[in-house]
Coordinates of C-alpha atoms (C1' of nucleotides) in Angstrom, one line a residue:
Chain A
X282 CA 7.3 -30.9 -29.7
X283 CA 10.8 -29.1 -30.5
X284 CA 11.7 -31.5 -33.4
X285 CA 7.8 -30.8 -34.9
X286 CA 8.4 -27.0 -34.6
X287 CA 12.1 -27.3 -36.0
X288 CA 10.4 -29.2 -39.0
X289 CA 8.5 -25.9 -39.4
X290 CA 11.4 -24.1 -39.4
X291 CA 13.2 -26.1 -41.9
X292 CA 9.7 -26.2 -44.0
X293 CA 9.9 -22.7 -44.9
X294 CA 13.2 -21.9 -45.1
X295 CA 13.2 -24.4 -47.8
X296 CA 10.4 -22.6 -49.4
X297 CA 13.1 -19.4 -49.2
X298 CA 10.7 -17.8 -45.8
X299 CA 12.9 -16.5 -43.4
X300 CA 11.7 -17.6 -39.9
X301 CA 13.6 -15.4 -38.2
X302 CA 13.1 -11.4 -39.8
X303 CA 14.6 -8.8 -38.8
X304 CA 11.6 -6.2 -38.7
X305 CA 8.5 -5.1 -38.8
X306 CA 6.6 -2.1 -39.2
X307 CA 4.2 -2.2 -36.4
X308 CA 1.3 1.0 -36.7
X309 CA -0.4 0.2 -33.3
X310 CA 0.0 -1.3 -30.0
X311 CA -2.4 -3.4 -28.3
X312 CA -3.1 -0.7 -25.7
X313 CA -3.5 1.8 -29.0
X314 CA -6.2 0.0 -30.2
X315 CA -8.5 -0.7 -27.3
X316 CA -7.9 2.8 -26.2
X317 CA -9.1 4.2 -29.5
X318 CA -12.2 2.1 -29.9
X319 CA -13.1 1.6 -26.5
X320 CA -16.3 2.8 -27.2
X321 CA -17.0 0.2 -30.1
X322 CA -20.4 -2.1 -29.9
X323 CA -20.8 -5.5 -30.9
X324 CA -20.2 -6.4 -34.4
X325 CA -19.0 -3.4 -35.9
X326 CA -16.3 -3.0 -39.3
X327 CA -13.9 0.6 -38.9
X328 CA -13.0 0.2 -42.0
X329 CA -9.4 1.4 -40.2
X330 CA -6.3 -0.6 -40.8
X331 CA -3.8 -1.3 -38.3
X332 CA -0.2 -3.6 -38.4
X333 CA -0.1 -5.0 -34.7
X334 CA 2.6 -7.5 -33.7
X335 CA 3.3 -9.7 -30.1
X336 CA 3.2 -13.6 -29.3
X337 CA 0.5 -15.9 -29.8
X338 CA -0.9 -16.7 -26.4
X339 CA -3.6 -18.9 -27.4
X340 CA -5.4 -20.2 -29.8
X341 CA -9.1 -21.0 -30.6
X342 CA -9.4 -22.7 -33.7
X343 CA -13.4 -23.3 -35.7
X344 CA -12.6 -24.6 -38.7
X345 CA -12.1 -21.9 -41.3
X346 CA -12.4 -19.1 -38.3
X347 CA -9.0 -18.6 -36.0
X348 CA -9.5 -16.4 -32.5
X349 CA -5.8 -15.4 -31.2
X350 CA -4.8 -13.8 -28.1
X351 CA -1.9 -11.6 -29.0
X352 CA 0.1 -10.7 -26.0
X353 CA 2.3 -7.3 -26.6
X354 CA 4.1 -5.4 -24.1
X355 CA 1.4 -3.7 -23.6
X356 CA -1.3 -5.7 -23.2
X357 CA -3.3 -8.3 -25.3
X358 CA -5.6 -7.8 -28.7
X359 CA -7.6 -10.5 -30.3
X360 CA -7.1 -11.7 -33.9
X361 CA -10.1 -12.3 -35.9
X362 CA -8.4 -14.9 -38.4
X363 CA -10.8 -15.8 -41.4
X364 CA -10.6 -18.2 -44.4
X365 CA -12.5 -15.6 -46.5
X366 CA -10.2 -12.6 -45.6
X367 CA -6.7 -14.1 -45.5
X368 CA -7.4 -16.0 -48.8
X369 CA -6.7 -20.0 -48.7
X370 CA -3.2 -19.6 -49.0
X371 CA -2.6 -17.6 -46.6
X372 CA -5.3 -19.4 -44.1
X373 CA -3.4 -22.6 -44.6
X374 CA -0.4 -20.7 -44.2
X375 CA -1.3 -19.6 -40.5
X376 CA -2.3 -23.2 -39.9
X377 CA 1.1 -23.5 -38.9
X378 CA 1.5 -21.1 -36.4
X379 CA 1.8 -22.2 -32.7
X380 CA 1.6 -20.4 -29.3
X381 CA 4.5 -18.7 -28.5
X382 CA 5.4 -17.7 -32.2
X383 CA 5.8 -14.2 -32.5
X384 CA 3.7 -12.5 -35.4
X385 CA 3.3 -9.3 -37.5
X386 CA -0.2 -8.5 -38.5
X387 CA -2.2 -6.2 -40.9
X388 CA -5.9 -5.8 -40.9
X389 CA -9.1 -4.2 -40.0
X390 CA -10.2 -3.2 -36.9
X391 CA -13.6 -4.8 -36.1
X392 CA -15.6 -6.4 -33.1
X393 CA -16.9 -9.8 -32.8
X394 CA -20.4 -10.4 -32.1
X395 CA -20.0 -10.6 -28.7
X396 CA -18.0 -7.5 -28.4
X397 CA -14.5 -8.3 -28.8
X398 CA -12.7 -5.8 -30.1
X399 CA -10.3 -7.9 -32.7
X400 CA -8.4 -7.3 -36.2
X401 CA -10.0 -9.3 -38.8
X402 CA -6.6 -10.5 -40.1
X403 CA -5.7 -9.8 -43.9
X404 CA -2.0 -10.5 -43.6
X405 CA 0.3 -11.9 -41.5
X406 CA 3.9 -12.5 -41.3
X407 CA 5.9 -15.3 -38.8
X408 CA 8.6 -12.8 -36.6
X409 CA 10.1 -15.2 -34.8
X410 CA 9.3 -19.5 -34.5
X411 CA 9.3 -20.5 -31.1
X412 CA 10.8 -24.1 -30.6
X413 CA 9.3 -24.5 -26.8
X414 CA 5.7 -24.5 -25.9
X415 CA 4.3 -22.4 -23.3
X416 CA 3.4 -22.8 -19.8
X417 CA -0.5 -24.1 -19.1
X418 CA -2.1 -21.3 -20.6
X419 CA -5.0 -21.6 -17.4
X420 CA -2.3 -22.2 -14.2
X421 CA 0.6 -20.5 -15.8
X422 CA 3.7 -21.6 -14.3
X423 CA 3.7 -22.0 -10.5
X424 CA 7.1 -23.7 -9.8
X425 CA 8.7 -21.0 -8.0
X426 CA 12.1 -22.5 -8.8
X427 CA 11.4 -22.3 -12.6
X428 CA 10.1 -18.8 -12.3
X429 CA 12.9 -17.7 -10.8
X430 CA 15.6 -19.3 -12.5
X431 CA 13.3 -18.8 -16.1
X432 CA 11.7 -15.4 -15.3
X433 CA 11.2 -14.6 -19.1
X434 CA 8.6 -17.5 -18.9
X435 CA 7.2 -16.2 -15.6
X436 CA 6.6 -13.1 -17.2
X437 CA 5.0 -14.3 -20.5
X438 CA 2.3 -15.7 -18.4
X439 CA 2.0 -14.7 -15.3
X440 CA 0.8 -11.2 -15.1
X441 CA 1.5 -10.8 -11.6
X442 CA 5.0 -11.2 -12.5
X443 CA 4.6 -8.3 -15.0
X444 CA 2.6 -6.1 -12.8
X445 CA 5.5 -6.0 -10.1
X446 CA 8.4 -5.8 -12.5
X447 CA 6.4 -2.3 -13.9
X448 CA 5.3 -1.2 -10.2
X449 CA 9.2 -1.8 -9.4
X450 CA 10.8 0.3 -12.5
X451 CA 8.0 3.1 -11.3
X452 CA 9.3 3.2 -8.0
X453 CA 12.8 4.0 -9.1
X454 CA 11.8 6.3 -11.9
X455 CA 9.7 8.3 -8.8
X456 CA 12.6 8.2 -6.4
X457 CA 15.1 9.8 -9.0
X458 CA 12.1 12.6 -9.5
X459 CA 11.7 13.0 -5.9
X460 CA 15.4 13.7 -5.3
X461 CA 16.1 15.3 -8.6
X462 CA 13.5 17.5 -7.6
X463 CA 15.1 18.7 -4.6
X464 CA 18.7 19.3 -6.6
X465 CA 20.4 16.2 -5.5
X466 CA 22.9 14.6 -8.1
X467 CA 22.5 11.3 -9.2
X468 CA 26.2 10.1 -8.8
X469 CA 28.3 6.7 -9.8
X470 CA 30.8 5.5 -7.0
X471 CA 32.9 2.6 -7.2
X472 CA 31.6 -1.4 -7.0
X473 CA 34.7 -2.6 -7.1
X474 CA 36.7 -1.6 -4.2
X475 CA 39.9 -2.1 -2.1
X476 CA 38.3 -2.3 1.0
X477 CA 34.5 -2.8 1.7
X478 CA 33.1 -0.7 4.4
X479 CA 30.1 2.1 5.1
X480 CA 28.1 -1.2 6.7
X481 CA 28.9 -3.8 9.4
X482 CA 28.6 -6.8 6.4
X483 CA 30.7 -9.7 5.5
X484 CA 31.9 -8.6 1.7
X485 CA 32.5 -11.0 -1.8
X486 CA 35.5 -10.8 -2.4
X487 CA 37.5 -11.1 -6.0
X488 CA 40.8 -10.6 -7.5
X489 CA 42.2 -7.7 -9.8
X490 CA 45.0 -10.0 -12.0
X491 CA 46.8 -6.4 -13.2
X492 CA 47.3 -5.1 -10.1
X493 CA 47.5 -8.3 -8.0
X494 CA 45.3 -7.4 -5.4
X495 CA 41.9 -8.6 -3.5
X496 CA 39.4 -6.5 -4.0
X497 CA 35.7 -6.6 -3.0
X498 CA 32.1 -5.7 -4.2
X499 CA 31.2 -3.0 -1.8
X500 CA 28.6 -3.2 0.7
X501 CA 27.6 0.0 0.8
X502 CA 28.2 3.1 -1.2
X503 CA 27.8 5.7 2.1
X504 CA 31.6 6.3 2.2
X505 CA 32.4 7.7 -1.4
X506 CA 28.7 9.6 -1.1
X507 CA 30.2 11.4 1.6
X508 CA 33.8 12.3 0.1
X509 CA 31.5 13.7 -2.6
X510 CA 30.0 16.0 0.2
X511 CA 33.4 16.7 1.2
X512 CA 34.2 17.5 -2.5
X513 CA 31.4 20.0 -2.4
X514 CA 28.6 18.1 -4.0
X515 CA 26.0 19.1 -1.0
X516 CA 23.3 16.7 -2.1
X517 CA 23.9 13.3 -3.9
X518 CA 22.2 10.0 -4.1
X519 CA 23.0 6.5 -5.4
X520 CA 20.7 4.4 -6.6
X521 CA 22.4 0.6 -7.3
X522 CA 23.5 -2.1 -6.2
X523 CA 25.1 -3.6 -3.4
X524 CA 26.6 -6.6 -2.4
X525 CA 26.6 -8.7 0.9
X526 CA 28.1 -12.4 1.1
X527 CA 25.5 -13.3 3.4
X528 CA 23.0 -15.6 3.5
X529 CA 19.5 -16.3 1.2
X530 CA 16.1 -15.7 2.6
X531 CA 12.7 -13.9 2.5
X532 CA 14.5 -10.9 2.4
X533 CA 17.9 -11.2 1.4
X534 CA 19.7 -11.4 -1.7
X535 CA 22.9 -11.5 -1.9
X536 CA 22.8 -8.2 -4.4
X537 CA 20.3 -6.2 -3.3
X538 CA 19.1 -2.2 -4.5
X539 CA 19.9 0.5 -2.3
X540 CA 19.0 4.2 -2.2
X541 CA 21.6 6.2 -0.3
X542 CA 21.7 10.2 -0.1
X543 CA 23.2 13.0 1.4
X544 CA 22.2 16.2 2.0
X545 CA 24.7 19.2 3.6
X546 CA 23.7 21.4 6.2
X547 CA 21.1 19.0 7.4
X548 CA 20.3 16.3 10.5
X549 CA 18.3 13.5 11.5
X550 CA 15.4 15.3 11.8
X551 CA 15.0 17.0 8.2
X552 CA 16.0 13.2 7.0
X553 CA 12.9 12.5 8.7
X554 CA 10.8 15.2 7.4
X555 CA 12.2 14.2 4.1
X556 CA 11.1 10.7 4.3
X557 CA 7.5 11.7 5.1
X558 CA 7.6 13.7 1.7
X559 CA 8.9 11.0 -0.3
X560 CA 7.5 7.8 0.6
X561 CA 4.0 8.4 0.7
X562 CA 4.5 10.6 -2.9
X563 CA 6.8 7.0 -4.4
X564 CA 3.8 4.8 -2.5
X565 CA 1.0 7.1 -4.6
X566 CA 2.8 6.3 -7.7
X567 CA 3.6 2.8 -6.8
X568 CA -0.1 2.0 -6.0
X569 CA -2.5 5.3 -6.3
X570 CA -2.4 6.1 -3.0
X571 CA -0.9 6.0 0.7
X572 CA -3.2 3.6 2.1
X573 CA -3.2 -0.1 1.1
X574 CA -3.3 -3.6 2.0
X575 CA -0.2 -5.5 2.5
X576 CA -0.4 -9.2 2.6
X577 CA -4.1 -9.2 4.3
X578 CA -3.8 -6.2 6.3
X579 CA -3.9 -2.5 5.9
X580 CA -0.9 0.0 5.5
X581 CA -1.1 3.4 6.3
X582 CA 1.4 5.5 5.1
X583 CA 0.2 8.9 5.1
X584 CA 2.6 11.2 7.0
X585 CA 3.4 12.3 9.3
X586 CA 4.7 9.4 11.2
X587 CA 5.6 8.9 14.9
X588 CA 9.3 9.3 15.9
X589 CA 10.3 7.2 19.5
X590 CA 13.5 6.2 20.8
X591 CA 14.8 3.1 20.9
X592 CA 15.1 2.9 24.5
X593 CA 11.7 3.8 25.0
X594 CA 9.8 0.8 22.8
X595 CA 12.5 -1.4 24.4
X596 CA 11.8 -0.9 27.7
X597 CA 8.0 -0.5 27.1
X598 CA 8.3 -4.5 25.4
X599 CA 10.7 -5.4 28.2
X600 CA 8.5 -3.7 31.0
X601 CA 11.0 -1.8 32.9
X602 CA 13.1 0.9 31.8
X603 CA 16.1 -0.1 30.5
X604 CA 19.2 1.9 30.3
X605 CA 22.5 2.0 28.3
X606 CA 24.1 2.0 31.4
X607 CA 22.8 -1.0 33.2
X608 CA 25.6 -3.4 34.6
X609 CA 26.2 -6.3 31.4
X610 CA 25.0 -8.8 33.8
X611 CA 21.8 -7.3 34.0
X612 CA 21.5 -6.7 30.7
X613 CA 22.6 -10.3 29.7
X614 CA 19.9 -11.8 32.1
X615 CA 17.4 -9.6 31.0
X616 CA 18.1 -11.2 26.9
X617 CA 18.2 -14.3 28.3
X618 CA 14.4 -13.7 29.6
X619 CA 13.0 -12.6 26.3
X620 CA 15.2 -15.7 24.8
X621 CA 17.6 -13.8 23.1
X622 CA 21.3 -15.3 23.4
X623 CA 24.0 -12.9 24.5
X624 CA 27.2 -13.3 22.9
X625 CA 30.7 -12.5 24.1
X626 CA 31.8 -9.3 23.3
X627 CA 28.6 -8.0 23.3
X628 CA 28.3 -4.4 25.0
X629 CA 24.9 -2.8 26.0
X630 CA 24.8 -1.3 23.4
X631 CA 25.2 -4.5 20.9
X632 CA 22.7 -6.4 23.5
X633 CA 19.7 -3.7 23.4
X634 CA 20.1 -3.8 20.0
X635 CA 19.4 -7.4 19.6
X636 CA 16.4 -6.8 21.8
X637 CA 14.5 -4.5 19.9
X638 CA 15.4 -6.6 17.2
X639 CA 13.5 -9.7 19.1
X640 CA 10.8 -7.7 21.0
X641 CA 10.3 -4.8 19.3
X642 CA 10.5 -5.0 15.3
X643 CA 8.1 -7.2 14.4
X644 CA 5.0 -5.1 16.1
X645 CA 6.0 -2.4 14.3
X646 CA 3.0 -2.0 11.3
X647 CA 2.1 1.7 11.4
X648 CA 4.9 3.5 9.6
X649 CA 7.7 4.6 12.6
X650 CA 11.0 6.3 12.7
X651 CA 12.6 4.5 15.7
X652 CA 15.8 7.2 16.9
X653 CA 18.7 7.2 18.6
X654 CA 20.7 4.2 18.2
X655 CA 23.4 3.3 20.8
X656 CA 26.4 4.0 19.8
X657 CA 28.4 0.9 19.7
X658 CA 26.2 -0.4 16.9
X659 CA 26.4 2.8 14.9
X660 CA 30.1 3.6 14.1
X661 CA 28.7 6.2 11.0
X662 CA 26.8 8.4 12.7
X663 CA 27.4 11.6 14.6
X664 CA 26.9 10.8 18.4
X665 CA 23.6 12.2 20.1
X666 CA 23.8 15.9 20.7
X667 CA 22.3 15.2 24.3
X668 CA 23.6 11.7 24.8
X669 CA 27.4 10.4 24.5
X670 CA 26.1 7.1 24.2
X671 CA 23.3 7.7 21.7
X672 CA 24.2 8.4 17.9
X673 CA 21.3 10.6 16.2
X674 CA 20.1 7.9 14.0
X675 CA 16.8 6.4 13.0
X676 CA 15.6 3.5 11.1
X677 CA 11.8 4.0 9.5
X678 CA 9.7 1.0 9.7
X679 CA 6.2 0.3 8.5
X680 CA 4.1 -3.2 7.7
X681 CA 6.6 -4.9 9.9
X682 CA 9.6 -4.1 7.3
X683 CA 12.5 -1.9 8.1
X684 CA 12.5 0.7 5.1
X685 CA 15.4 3.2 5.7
X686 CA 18.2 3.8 8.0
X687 CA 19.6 7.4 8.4
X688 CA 22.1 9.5 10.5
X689 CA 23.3 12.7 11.3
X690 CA 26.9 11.7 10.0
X691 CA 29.4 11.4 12.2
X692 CA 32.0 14.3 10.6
X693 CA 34.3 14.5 13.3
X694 CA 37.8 13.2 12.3
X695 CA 39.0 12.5 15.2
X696 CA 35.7 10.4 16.2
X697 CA 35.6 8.7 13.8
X698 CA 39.4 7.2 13.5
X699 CA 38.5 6.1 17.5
X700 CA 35.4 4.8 16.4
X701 CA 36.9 2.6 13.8
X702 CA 39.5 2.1 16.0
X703 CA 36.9 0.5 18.1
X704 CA 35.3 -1.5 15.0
X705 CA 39.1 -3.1 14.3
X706 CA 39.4 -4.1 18.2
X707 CA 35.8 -5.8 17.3
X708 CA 37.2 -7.6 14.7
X709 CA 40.5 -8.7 15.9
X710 CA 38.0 -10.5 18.6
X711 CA 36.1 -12.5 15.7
X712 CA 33.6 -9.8 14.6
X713 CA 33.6 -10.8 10.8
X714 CA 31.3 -7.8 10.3
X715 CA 32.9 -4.9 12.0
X716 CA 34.1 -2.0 9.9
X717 CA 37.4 -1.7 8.6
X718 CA 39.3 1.3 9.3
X719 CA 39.5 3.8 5.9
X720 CA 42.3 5.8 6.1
X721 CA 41.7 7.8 3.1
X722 CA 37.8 8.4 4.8
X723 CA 38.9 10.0 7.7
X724 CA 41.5 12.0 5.5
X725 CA 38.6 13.2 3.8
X726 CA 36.8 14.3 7.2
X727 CA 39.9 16.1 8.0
X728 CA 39.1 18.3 4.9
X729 CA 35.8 19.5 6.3
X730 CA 32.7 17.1 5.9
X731 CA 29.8 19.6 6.8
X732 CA 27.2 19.0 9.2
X733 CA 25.3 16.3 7.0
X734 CA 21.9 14.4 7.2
X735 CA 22.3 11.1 5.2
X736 CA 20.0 8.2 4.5
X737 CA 19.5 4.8 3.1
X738 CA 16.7 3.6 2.0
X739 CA 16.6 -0.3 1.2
X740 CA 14.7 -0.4 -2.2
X741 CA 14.2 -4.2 -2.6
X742 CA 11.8 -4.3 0.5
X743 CA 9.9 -0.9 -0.6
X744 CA 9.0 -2.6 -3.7
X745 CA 8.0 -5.0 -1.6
X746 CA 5.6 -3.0 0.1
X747 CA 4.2 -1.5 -2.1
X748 CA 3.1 -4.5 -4.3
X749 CA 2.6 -6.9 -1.6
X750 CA 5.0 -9.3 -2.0
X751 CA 6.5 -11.2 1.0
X752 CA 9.8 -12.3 -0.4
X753 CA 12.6 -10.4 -1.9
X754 CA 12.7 -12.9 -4.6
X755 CA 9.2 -11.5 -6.6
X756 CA 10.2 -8.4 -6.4
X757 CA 14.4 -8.7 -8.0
X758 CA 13.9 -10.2 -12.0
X759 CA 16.7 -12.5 -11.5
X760 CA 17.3 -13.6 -7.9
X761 CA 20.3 -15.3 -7.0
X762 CA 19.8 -19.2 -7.2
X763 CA 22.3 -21.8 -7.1
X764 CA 23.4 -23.2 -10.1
X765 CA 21.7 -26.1 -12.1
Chain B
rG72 C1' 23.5 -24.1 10.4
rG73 C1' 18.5 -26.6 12.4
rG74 C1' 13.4 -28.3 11.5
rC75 C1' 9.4 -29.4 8.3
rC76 C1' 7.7 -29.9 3.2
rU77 C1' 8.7 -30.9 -1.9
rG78 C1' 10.7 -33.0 -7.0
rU79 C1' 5.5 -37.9 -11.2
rA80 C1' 4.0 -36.4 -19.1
rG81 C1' 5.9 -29.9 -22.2
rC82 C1' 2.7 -27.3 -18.0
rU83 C1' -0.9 -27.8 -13.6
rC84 C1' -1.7 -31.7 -10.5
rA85 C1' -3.7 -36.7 -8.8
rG86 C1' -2.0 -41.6 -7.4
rU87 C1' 0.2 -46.3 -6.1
rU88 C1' -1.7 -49.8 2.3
rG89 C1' 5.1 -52.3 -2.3
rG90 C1' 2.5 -55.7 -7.9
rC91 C1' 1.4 -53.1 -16.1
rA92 C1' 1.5 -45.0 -14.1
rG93 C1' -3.7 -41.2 -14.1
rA94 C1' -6.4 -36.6 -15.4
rG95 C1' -6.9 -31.6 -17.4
rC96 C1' -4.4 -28.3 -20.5
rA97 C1' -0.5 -28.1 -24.3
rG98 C1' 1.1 -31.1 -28.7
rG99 C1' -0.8 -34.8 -33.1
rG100 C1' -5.3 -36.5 -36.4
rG101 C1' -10.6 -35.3 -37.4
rA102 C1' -15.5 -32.0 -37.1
rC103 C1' -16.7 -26.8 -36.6
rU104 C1' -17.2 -19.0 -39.4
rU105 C1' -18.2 -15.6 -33.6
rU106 C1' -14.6 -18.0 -29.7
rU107 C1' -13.1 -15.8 -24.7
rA108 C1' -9.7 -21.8 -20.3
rA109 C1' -14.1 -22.6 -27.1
rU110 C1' -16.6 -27.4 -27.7
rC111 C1' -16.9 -32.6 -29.5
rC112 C1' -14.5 -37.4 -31.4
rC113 C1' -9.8 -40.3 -31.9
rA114 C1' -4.9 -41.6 -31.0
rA115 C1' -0.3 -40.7 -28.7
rG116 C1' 2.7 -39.0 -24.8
rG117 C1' 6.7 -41.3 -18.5
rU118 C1' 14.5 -43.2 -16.6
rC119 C1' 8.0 -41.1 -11.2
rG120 C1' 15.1 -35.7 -9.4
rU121 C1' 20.0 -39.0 -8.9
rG122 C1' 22.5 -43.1 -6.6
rA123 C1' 22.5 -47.0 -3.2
rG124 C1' 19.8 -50.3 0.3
rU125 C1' 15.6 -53.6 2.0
rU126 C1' 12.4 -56.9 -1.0
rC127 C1' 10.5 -62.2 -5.3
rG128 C1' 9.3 -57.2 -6.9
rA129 C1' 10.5 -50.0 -5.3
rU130 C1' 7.7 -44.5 -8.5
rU131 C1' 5.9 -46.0 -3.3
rC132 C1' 9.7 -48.0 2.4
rU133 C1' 15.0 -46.6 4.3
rC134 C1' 19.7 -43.9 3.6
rA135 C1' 22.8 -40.6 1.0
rC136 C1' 23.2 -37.0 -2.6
rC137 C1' 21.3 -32.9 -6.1
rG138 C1' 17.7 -28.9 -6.6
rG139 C1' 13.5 -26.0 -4.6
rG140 C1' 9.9 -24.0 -0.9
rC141 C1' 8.5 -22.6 4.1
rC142 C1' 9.8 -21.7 9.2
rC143 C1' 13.6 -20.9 12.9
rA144 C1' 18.9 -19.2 14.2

RNA sequence: GGGCCUGUAGCUCAGUUGGCAGAGCAGGGGACUUUUAAUCCCAAGGUCGUGAGUUCGAUUCUCACCGGGCCCA
């Protein structure tokens, strides 16, 4: 079918036709038309002329009559392709086109008998031959492997496909205006960095040849959004990429889209109160509203949302109340109860952790900020103002998916070198994803970090959300596949 | 890392209790000036993921490998 197409190629370039142009003066988009002469009855002539380009999707050939389906960005118009109008030359001459060809077109506005609002074709020129057919015009393409690995395809005739891609790029475009609003700056920190830390995460890691170091794809971009706070900058965000050499699943990808920002003079709780402004306002312009179904089942997100600690939905799935300050023993005979496997070098606070993680997370569907992390998990953030062993840190969940994580940063110095102290004691003992310890961080806290609220939101899975998907891989263009 | 499933025509999928490989769509030829997955007629299209094993014979059974999907850790 490629060789056949090639001969095309090679027909009219030897005719002196350039198959491959390099414009065209388009006058009106698909969406242009139909929104102009929406109102137009069945077999009516504007009289208006229009140059509309796009791809041939499909086409229904009757003898000396062509219907096309002409696919642009932004959306699909029919071609009304007559022997009479185009002339015999020029009929024969879009004999040749195929589906997938790109084409610029000039005629009259019209509709079919049946109501189809079409240009009745009286000139047409080839934009660009393509050598591949398309997909099954009825089934589109369904191999997830080769929608993934060839998502221009997937989006050519998939719709779906399209639809998320435009939900996802209106998600970011409302979480820039929701922070703009507020007078954060949108701010660039480094990827490439000499040690990898603001997340307990295994990093990739590469080599700079000039300097002769290893370096690493950060993990997170809280450390450098918080030197900015230290630098004066009292609000910030981030939105980009980050980078964890973990492994593949529903929802992970190795690079993944993070939202991280920081606000001065601020805790936990206005985090909260600012999550409950901007996630239902990013879900309405994801979807139109704050109520919606999520694979089968309805999501509520309309604020405000309820706010219980940890210890509290732990104990209520474990049915007894369960402290921080229970023996290990006890603690590593109640894991092994729910079947959750204790590991060595686990602390309460590492174990409880894991059991909210087994009992507790997946009942969690109405939206829910979860607070007060134990501390030994949360080496970041500030500890509890009323508990030593608490840190004032919440994670929001809703439809089962855990949304955000936020803390009243730790910006204590002195803390925070004995809590990374802790983290490098962690690792010496095998923990591959304790933190490092940043010297030049806690230099920075010794310059004054104010008393800052900071949050991360994780983007992927919001997108996720909000056009019920249930892997990471539909909602990121290009997910990471191993090679052919 | 473990379990289950999967890879057949360009695409979507059947199928072979082990014996010449099937359809629809796409593509080719023909008819058709109002289609909407157009319709009708004709012809063509295959290293059945790769490699080994069992067998008279393997696309089918077994094993390994290469991809992919789902679930679990």
């Amino acid at each position: 079918m490629t060789a056949r197409r090639l001969e095309k190629v090679e027909a009219m370039r030897a005719r002196g036709e350039e198959p491959y142009p390099t414009r065209f003066e388009r006058t009106a988009r698909s969406l242009d038309v139909h929104n102009e002469f929406a109102e137009l009855e069945a077999g009516q002539n504007t009289g208006k002329d229009v140059a509309v380009a796009g791809r041939v999707l499909n086409l229904r050939r009757l003898g000396k009559l062509i219907f096309v389906v002409l696919q642009d960005a932004w959306g699909t118009i029919q071609l009304f392709v007559e022997r009479n109008t185009l002339g015999d030359e020029g009929f024969e001459a879009f004999e040749a086109v195929d589906a997938g060809d790109w084409i610029g077109c000039r005629g009259e506005v019209m509709t079919t008998r049946r109501g189809e609002l079409s240009i009745r074709i009286s000139g047409f020129e080839l934009l660009s031959k393509a050598l591949r057919p398309l997909p099954e015009k009825w089934h589109g393409l369904q191999d997830k492997e080769r929608r993934y690995r060839q998502r221009y395809l997937d989006l050519i005739v998939n719709e779906d496909a399209r639809r998320v891609a435009t939900v996802r790029a209106g998600v970011l475009s409302e979480l820039r205006r929701q922070f703009e609003a507020r007078d954060f700056l949108e701010v660039e920190t480094p990827m490439l960095q000499s040690m990898a830390g603001g997340a307990l995460a295994r990093p990739f890691v590469t080599h700079h040849n000039a300097l002769d170091i290893d370096m690493y794809l950060r993990i997170a971009t809280e450390l450098h959004l918080k030197r900015l706070v230290v630098g004066g900058f009292e609000r910030v965000f981030e939105l980009s990429r980050v980078f964890r050499n973990e492994g593949i699943d529903a929802i992970h990808n190795p690079e993944f889209t993070t939202l991280e920002a920081y606000q001065a003079l601020a805790d936990y709780n206005d985090i909260m109160d600012l999550m409950e402004e901007i996630i239902p306002a990013v879900a309405a312009a994801a979807t139109g509203g704050t109520v919606f179904e999520y694979q089968g089942r309805v999501v509520d997100l309309t604020p405000p949302y309820r706010r219980v600690a940890l210890l509290d939905l732990v104990s209520e799935a474990a049915g007894e109340p369960v402290g921080l300050d229970w023996p290990p023993d006890r603690l590593h005979d109640l894991l092994g109860r729910h079947g959750v496997e204790s590991q060595p070098g686990w602390g309460p606070g590492k174990m409880i952790t894991e059991l909210f993680e087994a009992l507790v997370e997946s009942s969690l569907w109405d939206p829910i900020f979860v607070i007060d992390f134990p501390k030994e998990t949360s080496p970041l953030a500030r500890v509890h103002r009323r508990d030593p062993n608490l840190t004032e840190r919440f994670e929001l969940f809703a439809a089962n998916i855990e949304l955000a994580n936020a803390f009243t940063e730790l910006n204590d110095p002195v803390d925070q070198r004995r809590r990374f102290e802790q983290q490098a004691k962690a690792k010496a003992e095998g923990d591959e994803d304790a933190h490092p310890i940043d010297d030049d961080y806690v230099k920075a806290l010794e310059y004054g970090l104010p008393p800052t609220g900071g949050l991360g939101i994780g983007v992927d899975r919001l997108v996720m959300l909000l056009t019920d998907q249930a892997t990471i891989r539909e909602v990121v263009l290009f997910p990471t596949m191993r090679p052919e």
